[in-house]
Amino acid sequence: HMKLHVLRHACFLLDDGTHKVLTDPFLTGNALAAAAADQVEADFIFVTHGHSDHTGDAQAIAQRTGATVCCTVDLADGVFGPAGVRVQVGNLGGTIPMPFGSAKFFQAIHGSGVPGCLSCGFIFEMGGKKIYHAGDTALMTDMALLAEEDIDVALLPIGDVFTMGPADALRAVKMIRPKLVVPMHYDTFPPIAQDPAAFADAVQAAGFQAKVLRPGESLEL
Ligand code: NI
Ligand code: MN
């Protein structure tokens, strides 16, 4: 009984009915955000890298809710540790056991905003589902490794300019072979304006399922 709530950009709330997992909570200053930072509930906040459109409100939400911030060792050392919030760390290739299941740190090709820190994505095992949150990334052949992971839902950036655009995201889908694709990281700023419906059509034409979710919409997985 898993729910995926879309809060926009790279921010999602995964809810198995017991645990709430929030990703990259950039809400304050995001005109498309589906929730206010002071209203979101979370037990764990996963942050893919140190750019402000991903760290966003993580510190404030962790301080208010007592949620644990989960991120790479370097992002914890550089940002969240000094901020005094509870952290749980891992690093690329590693899986951390979680009360809801597990989370694996998967590589991403992208800057991190913090010296010495690598960007990452996450593969969540939660509520009997596997959810790949790609973070900000370029297309990479490493994504072919994910075909063996039997991903139920792939959350993929399509905004272009700073990450994969729609054409490369489609190539990523063909490598990952997920059961469902949900595009993210588009329209937040003018340079990353995209047509997510056209992307979804292209994904479906390639033989995969895609769903475009509006801000605040949720999906039962
Ligand atoms: Ni970034
Ligand atoms: Mn970003």
XYZ file of C-alpha atoms and ligand atoms in Angstrom:
223
model
C 0.000 0.000 0.000
C 2.431 2.621 -1.290
C 1.674 6.176 -2.240
C 3.785 8.572 -4.264
C 2.910 12.237 -3.780
C 4.281 14.773 -6.231
C 5.402 18.032 -4.641
C 7.262 19.137 -7.799
C 10.771 19.612 -9.134
C 12.628 16.657 -7.545
C 10.477 16.612 -4.420
C 8.303 13.560 -3.791
C 6.744 12.124 -0.673
C 6.752 8.331 -0.466
C 4.291 6.992 2.068
C 3.839 3.316 2.960
C 1.183 4.124 5.543
C 3.723 3.996 8.375
C 6.777 5.903 7.154
C 7.054 9.160 5.243
C 10.073 9.618 3.004
C 10.630 13.022 1.454
C 13.096 13.700 -1.368
C 14.890 16.926 -2.316
C 12.390 19.284 -0.645
C 12.710 22.500 -2.633
C 9.396 24.126 -1.693
C 10.120 27.651 -0.474
C 10.814 29.783 -3.541
C 9.360 27.174 -5.885
C 6.261 28.688 -7.479
C 5.002 25.245 -8.556
C 5.473 23.560 -5.173
C 2.403 21.634 -4.038
C 2.998 22.142 -0.325
C 4.486 24.641 2.076
C 7.682 23.691 3.869
C 6.077 24.257 7.272
C 3.232 21.817 6.505
C 5.114 18.829 5.120
C 5.556 15.827 7.374
C 8.539 13.526 7.064
C 10.397 10.814 8.933
C 13.320 10.776 6.512
C 14.534 13.357 4.020
C 16.760 12.087 1.214
C 18.897 14.712 -0.498
C 20.678 13.876 -3.757
C 23.200 16.738 -3.819
C 24.005 20.179 -2.504
C 22.412 22.471 -5.090
C 19.839 24.743 -3.491
C 16.969 23.419 -5.639
C 17.546 20.067 -3.867
C 18.707 20.900 -0.343
C 15.910 23.497 -0.272
C 13.933 23.266 2.949
C 15.546 20.016 4.147
C 17.209 21.601 7.166
C 14.097 23.517 8.268
C 11.814 20.492 7.831
C 14.270 18.257 9.717
C 14.454 20.779 12.558
C 10.673 21.110 12.791
C 9.745 17.441 12.398
C 12.795 15.703 13.817
C 13.226 13.871 10.514
C 16.593 12.325 9.705
C 18.409 13.693 6.661
C 19.882 10.875 4.548
C 22.667 11.804 2.162
C 26.286 11.129 1.219
C 28.970 11.414 3.878
C 30.336 14.495 2.144
C 27.007 16.297 1.984
C 26.481 15.507 5.667
C 29.975 16.738 6.546
C 29.623 19.861 4.417
C 26.029 20.907 5.044
C 23.707 18.934 7.310
C 26.077 17.874 10.081
C 27.157 21.476 10.779
C 23.474 22.494 10.675
C 22.884 20.239 13.666
C 20.207 18.004 12.155
C 20.233 14.234 12.577
C 21.874 12.558 9.603
C 22.173 9.047 8.253
C 24.892 8.624 5.676
C 25.974 6.314 2.920
C 27.892 6.600 -0.283
C 27.707 5.542 -3.901
C 27.090 1.826 -4.387
C 26.044 1.378 -0.796
C 22.655 0.364 0.532
C 21.458 1.567 3.896
C 18.852 -0.457 5.770
C 15.894 1.701 6.744
C 12.852 1.074 8.950
C 10.741 1.158 5.757
C 13.048 -1.124 3.735
C 16.272 0.177 2.236
C 17.853 2.890 0.145
C 20.734 2.414 -2.278
C 22.971 5.273 -3.337
C 23.257 5.154 -7.131
C 25.672 7.269 -9.128
C 24.598 10.404 -10.965
C 26.659 12.520 -13.324
C 26.217 16.055 -12.093
C 27.913 18.663 -9.899
C 27.111 18.655 -6.227
C 27.493 22.242 -5.042
C 29.723 21.065 -2.206
C 33.490 20.645 -2.724
C 34.493 16.985 -2.781
C 30.913 15.787 -2.796
C 29.378 13.600 -5.483
C 25.795 13.837 -6.653
C 23.697 10.711 -6.409
C 20.327 9.139 -7.033
C 18.514 6.676 -4.778
C 16.860 3.309 -5.236
C 14.236 2.936 -2.521
C 12.777 -0.416 -1.522
C 9.590 0.466 0.257
C 6.164 -1.104 0.601
C 7.158 -3.943 -1.712
C 8.092 -1.499 -4.501
C 11.377 -0.317 -5.992
C 11.529 3.353 -6.785
C 14.495 4.938 -8.577
C 14.928 8.666 -7.983
C 17.627 9.673 -10.466
C 18.468 13.012 -8.868
C 20.031 15.477 -11.279
C 21.963 13.526 -13.854
C 23.157 13.304 -17.391
C 22.380 10.210 -19.404
C 24.891 7.499 -18.546
C 25.349 3.908 -19.644
C 25.406 2.918 -15.946
C 21.631 3.200 -16.107
C 21.662 -0.119 -18.002
C 22.625 -1.729 -14.684
C 19.212 -0.741 -13.373
C 17.462 -3.110 -15.803
C 18.462 -5.895 -13.397
C 16.917 -4.067 -10.445
C 13.311 -4.499 -11.650
C 12.440 -0.874 -11.001
C 8.724 -0.265 -10.486
C 8.854 3.505 -10.830
C 11.644 5.645 -12.309
C 11.599 9.342 -11.451
C 13.648 10.935 -14.237
C 14.650 14.547 -14.903
C 13.606 15.853 -18.325
C 14.278 19.582 -17.941
C 17.439 19.714 -20.052
C 20.092 22.457 -19.622
C 21.141 21.211 -16.145
C 20.156 17.520 -16.509
C 18.999 15.088 -19.168
C 16.454 16.483 -21.570
C 13.490 14.505 -22.913
C 15.429 12.741 -25.693
C 18.150 11.479 -23.358
C 15.573 10.628 -20.686
C 13.850 8.422 -23.273
C 17.176 6.678 -23.936
C 17.481 6.244 -20.160
C 14.043 4.592 -20.029
C 15.131 2.071 -22.663
C 18.135 1.164 -20.485
C 16.338 1.111 -17.120
C 13.192 -0.672 -18.386
C 11.008 0.414 -15.436
C 7.349 -0.498 -15.119
C 6.442 3.184 -14.893
C 8.192 6.481 -15.648
C 7.346 9.758 -13.944
C 9.128 12.839 -15.317
C 10.499 15.453 -12.929
C 12.756 18.536 -12.792
C 11.008 20.572 -15.514
C 9.060 23.872 -15.788
C 10.325 25.146 -12.422
C 12.415 27.829 -14.137
C 12.064 29.181 -17.709
C 15.237 27.440 -19.025
C 13.867 23.997 -18.100
C 10.368 24.437 -19.557
C 9.317 21.168 -21.245
C 6.293 19.353 -22.630
C 5.923 16.394 -20.243
C 2.906 15.007 -22.137
C 4.994 14.765 -25.316
C 7.690 12.972 -23.323
C 5.099 10.569 -21.901
C 3.794 9.892 -25.428
C 7.321 9.106 -26.622
C 7.870 6.763 -23.678
C 4.614 4.969 -24.441
C 5.477 4.741 -28.144
C 8.685 2.994 -27.082
C 6.628 0.387 -25.224
C 6.852 1.683 -21.663
C 4.367 3.308 -19.325
C 4.644 6.943 -18.293
C 2.508 9.166 -16.143
C 2.631 12.931 -15.852
C 1.561 14.008 -12.394
C 0.453 17.518 -11.587
C 1.674 19.238 -8.424
C -0.128 17.730 -5.458
C -1.288 14.650 -7.355
C -0.502 11.261 -5.929
C -0.265 7.787 -7.289
C -1.065 4.491 -5.606
C 1.774 2.115 -6.503
Ni 21.725 20.155 -9.401
Mn 18.501 20.592 -9.899
